[in-house]
mmCIF file with all atom_site columns, C-alpha atoms in Angstrom:
data_model
loop_
_atom_site.group_PDB
_atom_site.id
_atom_site.type_symbol
_atom_site.label_atom_id
_atom_site.label_alt_id
_atom_site.label_comp_id
_atom_site.label_asym_id
_atom_site.label_entity_id
_atom_site.label_seq_id
_atom_site.pdbx_PDB_ins_code
_atom_site.Cartn_x
_atom_site.Cartn_y
_atom_site.Cartn_z
_atom_site.occupancy
_atom_site.B_iso_or_equiv
_atom_site.pdbx_formal_charge
_atom_site.auth_seq_id
_atom_site.auth_comp_id
_atom_site.auth_asym_id
_atom_site.auth_atom_id
_atom_site.pdbx_PDB_model_num
ATOM 1  C CA . MET W 1 1  ? 108.582 83.576  124.719 1.00 60.00 ? 1  MET W CA 1
ATOM 2  C CA . LYS W 1 2  ? 106.344 83.435  121.644 1.00 69.00 ? 2  LYS W CA 1
ATOM 3  C CA . LYS W 1 3  ? 106.804 86.078  118.952 1.00 77.00 ? 3  LYS W CA 1
ATOM 4  C CA . ASN W 1 4  ? 103.697 87.857  117.750 1.00 87.00 ? 4  ASN W CA 1
ATOM 5  C CA . ASN W 1 5  ? 104.040 88.536  114.049 1.00 92.00 ? 5  ASN W CA 1
ATOM 6  C CA . VAL W 1 6  ? 101.803 90.948  112.173 1.00 92.00 ? 6  VAL W CA 1
ATOM 7  C CA . THR W 1 7  ? 100.329 89.461  109.008 1.00 94.00 ? 7  THR W CA 1
ATOM 8  C CA . ARG W 1 8  ? 99.334  91.211  105.788 1.00 94.00 ? 8  ARG W CA 1
ATOM 9  C CA . LYS W 1 9  ? 95.720  90.506  106.645 1.00 94.00 ? 9  LYS W CA 1
ATOM 10 C CA . GLU W 1 10 ? 96.092  92.229  110.027 1.00 95.00 ? 10 GLU W CA 1
ATOM 11 C CA . LEU W 1 11 ? 97.682  95.237  108.308 1.00 95.00 ? 11 LEU W CA 1
ATOM 12 C CA . ALA W 1 12 ? 94.745  95.372  105.882 1.00 96.00 ? 12 ALA W CA 1
ATOM 13 C CA . ILE W 1 13 ? 92.257  95.218  108.754 1.00 96.00 ? 13 ILE W CA 1
ATOM 14 C CA . SER W 1 14 ? 94.056  98.080  110.497 1.00 96.00 ? 14 SER W CA 1
ATOM 15 C CA . ILE W 1 15 ? 93.949  100.176 107.311 1.00 96.00 ? 15 ILE W CA 1
ATOM 16 C CA . THR W 1 16 ? 90.228  99.395  106.943 1.00 97.00 ? 16 THR W CA 1
ATOM 17 C CA . GLU W 1 17 ? 89.538  100.563 110.488 1.00 97.00 ? 17 GLU W CA 1
ATOM 18 C CA . LYS W 1 18 ? 91.636  103.729 110.293 1.00 96.00 ? 18 LYS W CA 1
ATOM 19 C CA . LEU W 1 19 ? 90.827  104.893 106.749 1.00 95.00 ? 19 LEU W CA 1
ATOM 20 C CA . GLY W 1 20 ? 87.354  103.454 106.257 1.00 95.00 ? 20 GLY W CA 1
ATOM 21 C CA . VAL W 1 21 ? 88.196  101.756 102.957 1.00 96.00 ? 21 VAL W CA 1
ATOM 22 C CA . SER W 1 22 ? 86.968  98.271  102.083 1.00 96.00 ? 22 SER W CA 1
ATOM 23 C CA . GLN W 1 23 ? 89.054  95.336  103.227 1.00 95.00 ? 23 GLN W CA 1
ATOM 24 C CA . ARG W 1 24 ? 89.673  94.398  99.580  1.00 96.00 ? 24 ARG W CA 1
ATOM 25 C CA . ASN W 1 25 ? 91.080  97.885  98.847  1.00 96.00 ? 25 ASN W CA 1
ATOM 26 C CA . ALA W 1 26 ? 93.140  97.800  102.041 1.00 97.00 ? 26 ALA W CA 1
ATOM 27 C CA . ALA W 1 27 ? 94.588  94.407  101.048 1.00 96.00 ? 27 ALA W CA 1
ATOM 28 C CA . GLU W 1 28 ? 95.502  95.851  97.631  1.00 97.00 ? 28 GLU W CA 1
ATOM 29 C CA . ILE W 1 29 ? 97.259  98.776  99.348  1.00 96.00 ? 29 ILE W CA 1
ATOM 30 C CA . VAL W 1 30 ? 99.284  96.389  101.518 1.00 96.00 ? 30 VAL W CA 1
ATOM 31 C CA . TYR W 1 31 ? 100.158 94.216  98.505  1.00 96.00 ? 31 TYR W CA 1
ATOM 32 C CA . THR W 1 32 ? 101.225 97.258  96.464  1.00 97.00 ? 32 THR W CA 1
ATOM 33 C CA . VAL W 1 33 ? 103.423 98.646  99.241  1.00 95.00 ? 33 VAL W CA 1
ATOM 34 C CA . PHE W 1 34 ? 105.241 95.340  99.754  1.00 94.00 ? 34 PHE W CA 1
ATOM 35 C CA . ALA W 1 35 ? 105.592 94.699  96.011  1.00 95.00 ? 35 ALA W CA 1
ATOM 36 C CA . THR W 1 36 ? 107.125 98.163  95.576  1.00 96.00 ? 36 THR W CA 1
ATOM 37 C CA . LEU W 1 37 ? 109.550 97.596  98.464  1.00 93.00 ? 37 LEU W CA 1
ATOM 38 C CA . LYS W 1 38 ? 110.544 94.194  97.066  1.00 91.00 ? 38 LYS W CA 1
ATOM 39 C CA . ASN W 1 39 ? 111.082 95.479  93.517  1.00 93.00 ? 39 ASN W CA 1
ATOM 40 C CA . THR W 1 40 ? 113.112 98.435  94.781  1.00 94.00 ? 40 THR W CA 1
ATOM 41 C CA . LEU W 1 41 ? 115.452 96.125  96.721  1.00 90.00 ? 41 LEU W CA 1
ATOM 42 C CA . ILE W 1 42 ? 115.698 93.664  93.811  1.00 87.00 ? 42 ILE W CA 1
ATOM 43 C CA . ASN W 1 43 ? 116.780 96.553  91.553  1.00 90.00 ? 43 ASN W CA 1
ATOM 44 C CA . GLY W 1 44 ? 119.676 97.304  93.918  1.00 87.00 ? 44 GLY W CA 1
ATOM 45 C CA . LYS W 1 45 ? 118.275 100.499 95.413  1.00 92.00 ? 45 LYS W CA 1
ATOM 46 C CA . SER W 1 46 ? 118.000 101.230 99.122  1.00 92.00 ? 46 SER W CA 1
ATOM 47 C CA . ILE W 1 47 ? 114.848 102.294 100.939 1.00 94.00 ? 47 ILE W CA 1
ATOM 48 C CA . LYS W 1 48 ? 114.708 104.925 103.671 1.00 94.00 ? 48 LYS W CA 1
ATOM 49 C CA . LEU W 1 49 ? 111.489 105.236 105.648 1.00 92.00 ? 49 LEU W CA 1
ATOM 50 C CA . VAL W 1 50 ? 111.647 108.240 107.962 1.00 94.00 ? 50 VAL W CA 1
ATOM 51 C CA . GLN W 1 51 ? 110.900 107.370 111.613 1.00 92.00 ? 51 GLN W CA 1
ATOM 52 C CA . PHE W 1 52 ? 111.082 103.662 110.737 1.00 90.00 ? 52 PHE W CA 1
ATOM 53 C CA . GLY W 1 53 ? 114.446 102.695 109.277 1.00 91.00 ? 53 GLY W CA 1
ATOM 54 C CA . SER W 1 54 ? 116.433 101.922 106.168 1.00 92.00 ? 54 SER W CA 1
ATOM 55 C CA . LEU W 1 55 ? 116.518 98.753  104.090 1.00 90.00 ? 55 LEU W CA 1
ATOM 56 C CA . ASN W 1 56 ? 119.201 97.690  101.638 1.00 89.00 ? 56 ASN W CA 1
ATOM 57 C CA . VAL W 1 57 ? 120.615 94.527  100.150 1.00 85.00 ? 57 VAL W CA 1
ATOM 58 C CA . ARG W 1 58 ? 124.258 93.740  100.743 1.00 80.00 ? 58 ARG W CA 1
ATOM 59 C CA . ASP W 1 59 ? 125.984 91.174  98.575  1.00 76.00 ? 59 ASP W CA 1
ATOM 60 C CA . LYS W 1 60 ? 128.075 88.645  100.431 1.00 75.00 ? 60 LYS W CA 1
ATOM 61 C CA . SER W 1 61 ? 130.795 86.520  98.932  1.00 79.00 ? 61 SER W CA 1
ATOM 62 C CA . PRO W 1 62 ? 129.799 82.965  98.014  1.00 80.00 ? 62 PRO W CA 1
ATOM 63 C CA . ARG W 1 63 ? 130.367 80.316  100.657 1.00 80.00 ? 63 ARG W CA 1
ATOM 64 C CA . ARG W 1 64 ? 130.641 76.561  100.709 1.00 83.00 ? 64 ARG W CA 1
ATOM 65 C CA . GLY W 1 65 ? 127.588 74.663  101.871 1.00 83.00 ? 65 GLY W CA 1
ATOM 66 C CA . ARG W 1 66 ? 126.346 71.106  102.048 1.00 84.00 ? 66 ARG W CA 1
ATOM 67 C CA . ASN W 1 67 ? 123.040 69.594  100.947 1.00 84.00 ? 67 ASN W CA 1
ATOM 68 C CA . PRO W 1 68 ? 121.688 68.010  104.155 1.00 86.00 ? 68 PRO W CA 1
ATOM 69 C CA . LYS W 1 69 ? 119.852 65.235  102.253 1.00 89.00 ? 69 LYS W CA 1
ATOM 70 C CA . THR W 1 70 ? 122.653 64.094  99.969  1.00 89.00 ? 70 THR W CA 1
ATOM 71 C CA . GLY W 1 71 ? 125.754 65.432  101.720 1.00 86.00 ? 71 GLY W CA 1
ATOM 72 C CA . GLU W 1 72 ? 126.841 66.953  98.400  1.00 88.00 ? 72 GLU W CA 1
ATOM 73 C CA . SER W 1 73 ? 129.096 69.997  98.731  1.00 87.00 ? 73 SER W CA 1
ATOM 74 C CA . MET W 1 74 ? 128.092 73.146  96.827  1.00 83.00 ? 74 MET W CA 1
ATOM 75 C CA . THR W 1 75 ? 128.733 76.869  96.587  1.00 81.00 ? 75 THR W CA 1
ATOM 76 C CA . GLU W 1 76 ? 125.917 79.068  97.892  1.00 73.00 ? 76 GLU W CA 1
ATOM 77 C CA . VAL W 1 77 ? 125.348 82.606  96.650  1.00 65.00 ? 77 VAL W CA 1
ATOM 78 C CA . VAL W 1 78 ? 123.994 84.741  99.465  1.00 65.00 ? 78 VAL W CA 1
ATOM 79 C CA . GLY W 1 79 ? 122.372 88.183  99.543  1.00 64.00 ? 79 GLY W CA 1
ATOM 80 C CA . VAL W 1 80 ? 121.392 89.771  102.834 1.00 64.00 ? 80 VAL W CA 1
ATOM 81 C CA . CYS W 1 81 ? 118.712 92.398  103.421 1.00 64.00 ? 81 CYS W CA 1
ATOM 82 C CA . GLU W 1 82 ? 119.988 94.757  106.128 1.00 65.00 ? 82 GLU W CA 1
ATOM 83 C CA . THR W 1 83 ? 117.921 97.081  108.265 1.00 64.00 ? 83 THR W CA 1
ATOM 84 C CA . SER W 1 84 ? 119.078 100.018 110.277 1.00 60.00 ? 84 SER W CA 1
#
Protein backbone atom coordinates (compact mmCIF):
# COMPACT_ATOMS: atom_id res chain seq x y z
CA MET A 1 0.00 0.00 0.00
CA LYS A 2 1.47 3.35 -1.06
CA LYS A 3 1.32 6.24 1.39
CA ASN A 4 -0.01 9.53 0.08
CA ASN A 5 1.89 12.35 1.72
CA VAL A 6 0.72 15.95 1.63
CA THR A 7 3.44 18.37 0.53
CA ARG A 8 3.91 22.02 1.49
CA LYS A 9 3.00 22.95 -2.06
CA GLU A 10 -0.30 21.06 -1.80
CA LEU A 11 -1.05 22.82 1.49
CA ALA A 12 -0.36 26.18 -0.18
CA ILE A 13 -2.67 25.31 -3.07
CA SER A 14 -5.43 24.37 -0.63
CA ILE A 15 -5.00 27.68 1.22
CA THR A 16 -5.12 29.54 -2.12
CA GLU A 17 -8.38 27.82 -3.06
CA LYS A 18 -10.07 28.28 0.32
CA LEU A 19 -8.91 31.81 1.22
CA GLY A 20 -8.41 33.33 -2.22
CA VAL A 21 -4.88 34.55 -1.49
CA SER A 22 -2.06 34.28 -4.03
CA GLN A 23 -0.09 31.06 -4.12
CA ARG A 24 3.04 32.98 -3.10
CA ASN A 25 1.27 34.33 0.02
CA ALA A 26 -0.15 30.89 0.79
CA ALA A 27 3.34 29.36 0.52
CA GLU A 28 4.64 32.02 2.94
CA ILE A 29 1.84 31.15 5.39
CA VAL A 30 2.75 27.46 5.24
CA TYR A 31 6.46 28.24 5.67
CA THR A 32 5.76 30.52 8.65
CA VAL A 33 3.54 27.97 10.39
CA PHE A 34 6.12 25.18 10.06
CA ALA A 35 9.02 27.45 11.04
CA THR A 36 7.12 28.51 14.17
CA LEU A 37 6.33 24.89 15.08
CA LYS A 38 9.97 23.88 14.54
CA ASN A 39 11.38 26.77 16.60
CA THR A 40 8.91 26.10 19.42
CA LEU A 41 9.98 22.44 19.63
CA ILE A 42 13.68 23.35 19.37
CA ASN A 43 13.24 25.72 22.34
CA GLY A 44 11.92 22.82 24.44
CA LYS A 45 8.28 23.87 24.51
CA SER A 46 5.34 21.63 23.65
CA ILE A 47 2.63 22.41 21.11
CA LYS A 48 -1.06 21.66 21.59
CA LEU A 49 -3.33 22.03 18.58
CA VAL A 50 -6.96 21.59 19.60
CA GLN A 51 -8.79 18.93 17.55
CA PHE A 52 -5.45 17.82 16.06
CA GLY A 53 -2.99 16.71 18.71
CA SER A 54 0.03 17.61 20.79
CA LEU A 55 3.69 17.67 19.82
CA ASN A 56 6.68 17.60 22.14
CA VAL A 57 10.30 16.55 22.10
CA ARG A 58 11.42 13.87 24.52
CA ASP A 59 15.10 13.42 25.22
CA LYS A 60 16.33 9.86 25.14
CA SER A 61 19.52 8.59 26.69
CA PRO A 62 22.47 8.20 24.32
CA ARG A 63 22.91 4.80 22.72
CA ARG A 64 25.72 2.96 21.02
CA GLY A 65 25.63 2.85 17.25
CA ARG A 66 27.84 1.79 14.38
CA ASN A 67 28.82 3.64 11.21
CA PRO A 68 27.65 1.30 8.43
CA LYS A 69 30.43 2.41 6.04
CA THR A 70 33.40 2.11 8.37
CA GLY A 71 32.09 -0.18 11.11
CA GLU A 72 33.32 2.35 13.67
CA SER A 73 31.42 2.29 16.97
CA MET A 74 30.04 5.60 18.27
CA THR A 75 27.60 7.09 20.75
CA GLU A 76 24.46 8.58 19.20
CA VAL A 77 22.48 11.35 20.87
CA VAL A 78 18.80 10.95 20.08
CA GLY A 79 15.81 13.26 20.48
CA VAL A 80 12.33 12.07 19.59
CA CYS A 81 9.35 14.20 18.57
CA GLU A 82 6.23 12.61 20.07
CA THR A 83 2.66 13.15 18.98
CA SER A 84 -0.48 12.39 20.87
